[in-house]
Amino acid sequence: MSRKNQTLGEFIIENQSSFKYSSGELSSLLNSIRLAAKVVNHEVNKAGLVDIIGAAGDTNIQGEDQQKLDVYANDKFIQTLTKRNIVCGIASEEEDDFITINSQDENHQNKYVVLIDPLDGSSNIDVNVSVGTIFSIYRRVTPVGTPVQLEDFLQKGSEQVAAGYVVYGTSTMLVYTTGDGVNGFTLNPAIGSFYLSHPAMEFPEDGSIYSVNEGNYIHFPQGIKNYIKFCQEENESENRPYTSRYIGSLVSDFHRNMIKGGIYMYPQSLKNPEGKLRLLYECNPMAFLAEQAKGKSSDGFTRTLDVVPTELHQRIPFICGSKNMVEKAESFMQKEK
Ligand code: P6P
């Protein structure tokens, strides 16, 4: 049950009983993400004012320049999750390996692991374009009370118990699912509370927005090239040509497409033979949200949530959005198989 202007805290408590597994720990975990989102939002919103932007000089495991705000966001989410003593392990885009959280008490009963992209799209920070945080939550599969293992993180996306994102845009929103639909909460910065502003979010079955970096067009698989041409063809009855909108920030493109109807694609290419997006902390959480919002997500052939992970930072091709648009793109991909 939800009502407009309910706070995120009230919503979490009211819907706790519907969580598949939780003795209040998942609620506490979601509340710690809420706190970290507010702290990071405070810094992101003034990025241009303090010397916290610009490359930290370091590079992450992907070999990408690490922006200082990446590092800040990563530290804040890890600190908040660790302090609350709720999770047994954390994996982050900004960390080469997963982090084991040793509980203060000897009978370490924490049963959740969190995978996070602390600041996705961070190359946009210096040009004041919206960025986001993406999180994914699983129950551990190794015995409670033992140190967390890699297999606790390498679970199929269909095993997620919760997933969501924070979009630091014209307003800051936290959008998440625990497997019972998708709900969006907008931060009132004056009082620091998130309010239920977008209950029961759903992708329109059809849409007329396509999001892809067409600069990579010549390197795309033929099926994707054919679908992009389909989007650009004149067909009034099918509302084509579609509109091309690509922000370069997955969370922002996904969020707009979920509200208006659309498709996001990051296919494989010569430069990125496995695609660019990471399966565990970008594609799986967004795919869980997409399916919970009646949308669809795949690599053109296999449902994203069915992919069996083999390594922490693996990448996969990613097509996600309005169900009929994704199925159309898949039909073009499968014709060229
Ligand atoms: P490109 C940001 O780095 C990101 O992971 C997504 O947020 C975004 O959609 C994509 O990569 C942008 O990549 O190669 O088009 O700049």
CSV table of C-alpha atoms and ligand atoms in Angstrom, one decimal:
chain,number,residue,atom,x,y,z
A,1,MET,CA,0.0,0.0,0.0
A,2,SER,CA,1.4,3.4,-0.8
A,3,ARG,CA,0.2,7.0,-0.7
A,4,LYS,CA,1.5,10.1,-2.4
A,5,ASN,CA,4.0,12.1,-0.4
A,6,GLN,CA,4.8,9.2,1.9
A,7,THR,CA,8.4,9.4,3.0
A,8,LEU,CA,10.8,6.7,1.9
A,9,GLY,CA,11.3,5.6,5.5
A,10,GLU,CA,7.6,5.2,6.0
A,11,PHE,CA,7.3,3.3,2.7
A,12,ILE,CA,10.1,0.9,3.6
A,13,ILE,CA,8.5,0.1,6.9
A,14,GLU,CA,5.0,-0.2,5.5
A,15,ASN,CA,6.2,-2.6,2.7
A,16,GLN,CA,8.7,-4.6,4.8
A,17,SER,CA,6.3,-7.5,5.2
A,18,SER,CA,6.2,-7.9,1.4
A,19,PHE,CA,10.0,-8.4,1.2
A,20,LYS,CA,10.6,-12.1,0.3
A,21,TYR,CA,13.2,-12.4,3.0
A,22,SER,CA,13.8,-9.9,5.7
A,23,SER,CA,13.9,-9.7,9.4
A,24,GLY,CA,14.2,-5.9,9.1
A,25,GLU,CA,17.8,-6.2,7.8
A,26,LEU,CA,16.7,-5.4,4.2
A,27,SER,CA,14.8,-2.4,5.5
A,28,SER,CA,17.9,-1.2,7.4
A,29,LEU,CA,20.0,-1.8,4.3
A,30,LEU,CA,17.7,0.3,2.1
A,31,ASN,CA,17.8,3.0,4.8
A,32,SER,CA,21.6,3.0,4.8
A,33,ILE,CA,21.6,3.5,1.0
A,34,ARG,CA,19.1,6.4,1.5
A,35,LEU,CA,21.5,8.1,3.9
A,36,ALA,CA,24.5,7.6,1.6
A,37,ALA,CA,22.5,9.0,-1.3
A,38,LYS,CA,21.8,12.2,0.6
A,39,VAL,CA,25.5,12.6,1.5
A,40,VAL,CA,26.7,12.0,-2.0
A,41,ASN,CA,23.9,14.3,-3.4
A,42,HIS,CA,25.2,17.1,-1.3
A,43,GLU,CA,28.7,16.9,-2.9
A,44,VAL,CA,27.4,16.2,-6.4
A,45,ASN,CA,25.2,19.3,-6.3
A,46,LYS,CA,28.2,21.6,-5.5
A,47,ALA,CA,30.8,19.7,-7.7
A,48,GLY,CA,31.5,22.9,-9.6
A,49,LEU,CA,32.3,24.9,-6.5
A,50,VAL,CA,34.9,22.9,-4.7
A,51,ASP,CA,38.1,21.3,-5.9
A,52,ILE,CA,36.5,17.8,-5.8
A,53,ILE,CA,36.1,17.3,-9.6
A,54,GLY,CA,38.7,16.4,-12.1
A,55,ALA,CA,40.5,13.2,-12.4
A,56,ALA,CA,41.9,11.8,-9.1
A,57,GLY,CA,44.9,10.9,-11.1
A,58,ASP,CA,44.3,7.3,-10.4
A,59,THR,CA,42.6,4.8,-12.7
A,60,ASN,CA,40.1,2.1,-11.8
A,61,ILE,CA,40.3,-1.6,-12.8
A,62,GLN,CA,38.6,-0.7,-16.1
A,63,GLY,CA,41.5,1.6,-16.9
A,64,GLU,CA,39.3,4.6,-16.8
A,65,ASP,CA,40.4,7.9,-15.3
A,66,GLN,CA,38.9,8.1,-11.8
A,67,GLN,CA,37.2,11.4,-11.1
A,68,LYS,CA,37.5,12.5,-7.5
A,69,LEU,CA,33.7,12.4,-7.0
A,70,ASP,CA,33.8,8.7,-8.0
A,71,VAL,CA,36.2,8.1,-5.1
A,72,TYR,CA,34.2,10.2,-2.7
A,73,ALA,CA,30.9,8.4,-3.6
A,74,ASN,CA,32.5,5.0,-3.4
A,75,ASP,CA,33.9,5.8,0.1
A,76,LYS,CA,30.6,7.2,1.3
A,77,PHE,CA,28.5,4.2,0.2
A,78,ILE,CA,31.1,1.7,1.6
A,79,GLN,CA,31.4,3.6,4.9
A,80,THR,CA,27.6,3.8,5.4
A,81,LEU,CA,27.0,0.1,4.5
A,82,THR,CA,29.9,-1.0,6.7
A,83,LYS,CA,28.9,1.1,9.7
A,84,ARG,CA,25.4,-0.3,9.8
A,85,ASN,CA,26.8,-3.8,10.1
A,86,ILE,CA,24.1,-5.3,7.8
A,87,VAL,CA,26.1,-6.7,4.9
A,88,CYS,CA,28.8,-9.3,4.8
A,89,GLY,CA,30.4,-8.1,1.5
A,90,ILE,CA,30.5,-5.2,-1.0
A,91,ALA,CA,31.6,-5.2,-4.6
A,92,SER,CA,32.1,-1.8,-6.4
A,93,GLU,CA,33.0,-0.7,-9.9
A,94,GLU,CA,35.8,1.4,-8.2
A,95,GLU,CA,37.3,-1.6,-6.3
A,96,ASP,CA,39.4,-4.2,-8.0
A,97,ASP,CA,38.2,-7.0,-5.7
A,98,PHE,CA,35.2,-7.4,-3.4
A,99,ILE,CA,35.3,-6.2,0.2
A,100,THR,CA,34.7,-8.5,3.1
A,101,ILE,CA,32.9,-6.9,6.0
A,102,ASN,CA,34.0,-8.4,9.3
A,103,SER,CA,31.2,-8.0,11.8
A,104,GLN,CA,32.0,-6.7,15.3
A,105,ASP,CA,30.3,-9.6,16.9
A,106,GLU,CA,31.8,-13.1,16.5
A,107,ASN,CA,28.5,-14.8,15.3
A,108,HIS,CA,28.6,-12.8,12.0
A,109,GLN,CA,24.9,-13.2,10.9
A,110,ASN,CA,24.9,-10.6,8.1
A,111,LYS,CA,23.3,-12.3,5.1
A,112,TYR,CA,23.3,-9.6,2.3
A,113,VAL,CA,25.9,-8.6,-0.3
A,114,VAL,CA,25.7,-5.3,-2.2
A,115,LEU,CA,27.1,-4.5,-5.6
A,116,ILE,CA,27.4,-0.9,-6.5
A,117,ASP,CA,28.4,1.6,-9.2
A,118,PRO,CA,28.8,4.5,-6.9
A,119,LEU,CA,28.8,7.2,-9.5
A,120,ASP,CA,27.9,6.1,-13.0
A,121,GLY,CA,28.4,8.5,-15.9
A,122,SER,CA,31.0,10.4,-13.8
A,123,SER,CA,32.7,11.8,-17.0
A,124,ASN,CA,29.6,14.1,-17.1
A,125,ILE,CA,30.4,15.7,-13.8
A,126,ASP,CA,32.8,18.3,-15.2
A,127,VAL,CA,30.1,19.4,-17.7
A,128,ASN,CA,27.3,19.5,-15.2
A,129,VAL,CA,25.3,16.7,-16.7
A,130,SER,CA,23.3,14.4,-14.4
A,131,VAL,CA,25.0,11.2,-13.0
A,132,GLY,CA,23.7,8.3,-10.9
A,133,THR,CA,24.4,5.6,-8.4
A,134,ILE,CA,23.3,2.1,-9.1
A,135,PHE,CA,22.9,-0.7,-6.5
A,136,SER,CA,22.1,-4.4,-6.5
A,137,ILE,CA,21.4,-6.6,-3.4
A,138,TYR,CA,21.6,-10.4,-3.0
A,139,ARG,CA,21.3,-12.8,-0.1
A,140,ARG,CA,24.7,-14.6,0.3
A,141,VAL,CA,24.8,-18.2,-0.9
A,142,THR,CA,27.7,-19.4,1.3
A,143,PRO,CA,27.2,-20.3,5.0
A,144,VAL,CA,26.3,-17.3,7.3
A,145,GLY,CA,29.0,-16.7,9.8
A,146,THR,CA,31.8,-17.5,7.3
A,147,PRO,CA,33.8,-14.9,5.3
A,148,VAL,CA,32.0,-13.9,2.1
A,149,GLN,CA,33.2,-15.6,-1.1
A,150,LEU,CA,33.3,-14.6,-4.8
A,151,GLU,CA,30.3,-16.9,-5.5
A,152,ASP,CA,28.2,-14.7,-3.3
A,153,PHE,CA,28.6,-12.0,-5.9
A,154,LEU,CA,28.6,-14.1,-9.0
A,155,GLN,CA,24.8,-14.8,-8.8
A,156,LYS,CA,22.4,-14.5,-11.7
A,157,GLY,CA,20.5,-11.2,-11.8
A,158,SER,CA,17.2,-13.2,-11.3
A,159,GLU,CA,18.5,-13.9,-7.7
A,160,GLN,CA,18.5,-10.2,-6.7
A,161,VAL,CA,16.3,-9.3,-3.7
A,162,ALA,CA,16.5,-5.6,-4.4
A,163,ALA,CA,18.0,-3.1,-6.9
A,164,GLY,CA,17.7,0.6,-7.6
A,165,TYR,CA,19.4,3.8,-8.6
A,166,VAL,CA,19.8,7.4,-7.4
A,167,VAL,CA,19.7,10.0,-10.2
A,168,TYR,CA,21.4,13.3,-9.4
A,169,GLY,CA,19.5,15.4,-11.9
A,170,THR,CA,17.3,18.5,-11.9
A,171,SER,CA,16.0,16.9,-8.8
A,172,THR,CA,17.5,13.9,-6.9
A,173,MET,CA,15.5,10.7,-7.0
A,174,LEU,CA,15.9,7.3,-5.5
A,175,VAL,CA,14.1,4.6,-7.6
A,176,TYR,CA,14.1,1.0,-6.4
A,177,THR,CA,12.4,-2.4,-6.4
A,178,THR,CA,12.3,-5.3,-3.9
A,179,GLY,CA,10.5,-7.5,-6.5
A,180,ASP,CA,7.1,-5.9,-6.0
A,181,GLY,CA,7.0,-3.2,-8.6
A,182,VAL,CA,9.2,0.0,-9.0
A,183,ASN,CA,8.7,3.2,-6.9
A,184,GLY,CA,10.4,6.6,-7.2
A,185,PHE,CA,11.1,9.0,-4.4
A,186,THR,CA,12.2,12.6,-4.8
A,187,LEU,CA,14.4,14.3,-2.3
A,188,ASN,CA,13.2,17.5,-0.7
A,189,PRO,CA,16.7,19.1,-0.2
A,190,ALA,CA,15.2,21.7,2.2
A,191,ILE,CA,14.4,19.0,4.8
A,192,GLY,CA,16.5,16.1,3.5
A,193,SER,CA,13.6,13.6,3.1
A,194,PHE,CA,12.7,11.5,0.1
A,195,TYR,CA,9.0,11.6,-0.8
A,196,LEU,CA,7.0,9.1,-2.9
A,197,SER,CA,6.6,11.1,-6.1
A,198,HIS,CA,6.4,8.3,-8.7
A,199,PRO,CA,4.4,5.3,-7.3
A,200,ALA,CA,4.3,2.1,-9.4
A,201,MET,CA,6.5,3.2,-12.2
A,202,GLU,CA,6.1,1.3,-15.5
A,203,PHE,CA,7.6,1.4,-19.0
A,204,PRO,CA,5.0,2.2,-21.6
A,205,GLU,CA,4.8,-1.0,-23.8
A,206,ASP,CA,5.8,1.1,-26.8
A,207,GLY,CA,7.9,4.3,-27.1
A,208,SER,CA,9.5,6.5,-29.7
A,209,ILE,CA,12.9,7.3,-28.1
A,210,TYR,CA,16.1,5.4,-28.8
A,211,SER,CA,19.3,5.9,-26.9
A,212,VAL,CA,22.6,4.7,-28.3
A,213,ASN,CA,26.0,6.2,-29.0
A,214,GLU,CA,25.7,6.4,-32.8
A,215,GLY,CA,29.4,7.4,-33.0
A,216,ASN,CA,30.1,3.6,-32.7
A,217,TYR,CA,27.6,2.8,-35.5
A,218,ILE,CA,30.2,1.4,-38.0
A,219,HIS,CA,31.3,-1.1,-35.4
A,220,PHE,CA,27.9,-2.3,-34.4
A,221,PRO,CA,26.5,-5.8,-35.3
A,222,GLN,CA,24.5,-5.7,-38.5
A,223,GLY,CA,21.2,-6.4,-36.5
A,224,ILE,CA,21.7,-3.3,-34.4
A,225,LYS,CA,22.6,-1.2,-37.5
A,226,ASN,CA,19.3,-2.5,-39.2
A,227,TYR,CA,17.3,-1.6,-36.0
A,228,ILE,CA,18.8,1.9,-35.9
A,229,LYS,CA,17.8,2.4,-39.6
A,230,PHE,CA,14.3,1.1,-38.7
A,231,CYS,CA,14.1,3.8,-35.9
A,232,GLN,CA,15.1,6.4,-38.5
A,233,GLU,CA,12.6,5.4,-41.3
A,234,GLU,CA,9.6,7.4,-42.1
A,235,ASN,CA,6.4,5.6,-41.0
A,236,GLU,CA,3.7,8.0,-39.6
A,237,SER,CA,1.4,5.2,-38.4
A,238,GLU,CA,4.2,3.8,-36.2
A,239,ASN,CA,5.4,7.3,-35.0
A,240,ARG,CA,8.7,6.9,-36.9
A,241,PRO,CA,11.3,8.3,-37.2
A,242,TYR,CA,11.8,8.0,-33.5
A,243,THR,CA,13.6,10.6,-31.5
A,244,SER,CA,17.3,10.0,-30.6
A,245,ARG,CA,18.2,10.9,-27.1
A,246,TYR,CA,21.5,9.9,-25.5
A,247,ILE,CA,22.8,11.6,-22.4
A,248,GLY,CA,25.9,9.4,-21.8
A,249,SER,CA,24.6,8.6,-18.4
A,250,LEU,CA,22.8,5.2,-18.2
A,251,VAL,CA,20.7,6.1,-15.2
A,252,SER,CA,19.4,9.3,-16.8
A,253,ASP,CA,18.6,7.7,-20.2
A,254,PHE,CA,16.9,4.7,-18.4
A,255,HIS,CA,14.9,7.0,-16.2
A,256,ARG,CA,13.6,9.2,-19.0
A,257,ASN,CA,12.8,6.1,-21.2
A,258,MET,CA,10.9,4.5,-18.3
A,259,ILE,CA,8.7,7.6,-17.9
A,260,LYS,CA,8.3,8.4,-21.6
A,261,GLY,CA,8.8,5.0,-23.3
A,262,GLY,CA,12.0,4.2,-25.1
A,263,ILE,CA,15.0,1.8,-25.6
A,264,TYR,CA,18.6,2.1,-24.4
A,265,MET,CA,21.3,0.1,-26.2
A,266,TYR,CA,25.0,-0.4,-25.5
A,267,PRO,CA,25.8,-3.2,-28.0
A,268,GLN,CA,29.1,-4.9,-28.6
A,269,SER,CA,31.5,-3.1,-31.0
A,270,LEU,CA,35.1,-3.3,-32.2
A,271,LYS,CA,36.2,-1.1,-29.3
A,272,ASN,CA,34.1,-3.0,-26.8
A,273,PRO,CA,33.7,-6.7,-28.1
A,274,GLU,CA,31.7,-7.7,-24.9
A,275,GLY,CA,29.9,-4.3,-24.7
A,276,LYS,CA,30.9,-1.6,-22.3
A,277,LEU,CA,28.5,-1.9,-19.4
A,278,ARG,CA,29.2,-4.2,-16.4
A,279,LEU,CA,26.8,-7.1,-15.8
A,280,LEU,CA,26.8,-7.2,-12.1
A,281,TYR,CA,26.5,-3.6,-11.0
A,282,GLU,CA,25.0,-1.9,-14.1
A,283,CYS,CA,23.0,-4.3,-16.3
A,284,ASN,CA,21.5,-6.6,-13.7
A,285,PRO,CA,20.1,-4.0,-11.4
A,286,MET,CA,18.7,-2.0,-14.3
A,287,ALA,CA,17.3,-5.2,-15.9
A,288,PHE,CA,15.6,-6.1,-12.6
A,289,LEU,CA,14.0,-2.6,-12.5
A,290,ALA,CA,13.1,-2.8,-16.2
A,291,GLU,CA,11.3,-6.2,-15.8
A,292,GLN,CA,9.6,-5.0,-12.5
A,293,ALA,CA,8.4,-2.0,-14.5
A,294,LYS,CA,7.0,-4.3,-17.3
A,295,GLY,CA,9.9,-3.5,-19.6
A,296,LYS,CA,12.5,-6.0,-21.0
A,297,SER,CA,16.3,-6.4,-21.0
A,298,SER,CA,18.6,-8.7,-22.9
A,299,ASP,CA,21.8,-8.8,-25.0
A,300,GLY,CA,19.7,-9.3,-28.1
A,301,PHE,CA,19.5,-13.1,-27.5
A,302,THR,CA,19.6,-13.9,-23.8
A,303,ARG,CA,17.6,-12.3,-21.0
A,304,THR,CA,20.0,-10.2,-18.9
A,305,LEU,CA,18.8,-11.7,-15.6
A,306,ASP,CA,19.5,-15.2,-16.9
A,307,VAL,CA,23.2,-14.6,-17.7
A,308,VAL,CA,25.5,-16.7,-15.4
A,309,PRO,CA,28.3,-14.4,-14.2
A,310,THR,CA,31.9,-15.6,-14.5
A,311,GLU,CA,33.8,-12.6,-13.2
A,312,LEU,CA,33.2,-9.5,-11.0
A,313,HIS,CA,33.8,-6.8,-13.7
A,314,GLN,CA,32.5,-8.7,-16.7
A,315,ARG,CA,30.8,-6.7,-19.4
A,316,ILE,CA,27.8,-7.7,-21.6
A,317,PRO,CA,25.9,-6.1,-24.5
A,318,PHE,CA,22.8,-4.4,-23.1
A,319,ILE,CA,19.4,-3.6,-24.7
A,320,CYS,CA,16.8,-2.4,-22.2
A,321,GLY,CA,13.5,-0.6,-22.2
A,322,SER,CA,9.9,-0.7,-23.5
A,323,LYS,CA,8.9,-4.3,-24.1
A,324,ASN,CA,7.8,-4.0,-27.7
A,325,MET,CA,10.9,-1.9,-28.7
A,326,VAL,CA,13.3,-4.4,-27.1
A,327,GLU,CA,11.5,-7.3,-28.9
A,328,LYS,CA,11.7,-5.4,-32.2
A,329,ALA,CA,15.5,-4.9,-31.7
A,330,GLU,CA,15.9,-8.5,-30.7
A,331,SER,CA,14.1,-9.6,-33.9
A,332,PHE,CA,16.6,-7.6,-36.0
A,333,MET,CA,19.5,-9.1,-34.0
A,334,GLN,CA,18.2,-12.7,-34.4
A,335,LYS,CA,17.6,-12.3,-38.1
A,336,GLU,CA,21.3,-11.6,-38.5
A,337,LYS,CA,22.4,-14.4,-36.2
B,1,P6P,P1,29.9,6.1,-24.1
B,1,P6P,C1,29.0,5.9,-18.3
B,1,P6P,O1,30.4,5.7,-18.3
B,1,P6P,C2,28.4,4.6,-18.9
B,1,P6P,O2,28.7,3.5,-18.1
B,1,P6P,C3,26.8,4.8,-18.9
B,1,P6P,O3,26.3,5.5,-17.8
B,1,P6P,C4,26.6,5.5,-20.2
B,1,P6P,O4,25.4,5.2,-20.8
B,1,P6P,C5,27.8,4.9,-21.1
B,1,P6P,O5,28.8,4.5,-20.2
B,1,P6P,C6,28.3,6.0,-22.0
B,1,P6P,O6,29.4,5.4,-22.8
B,1,P6P,O7,30.9,5.1,-24.7
B,1,P6P,O8,28.7,6.2,-25.0
B,1,P6P,O9,30.5,7.4,-23.7
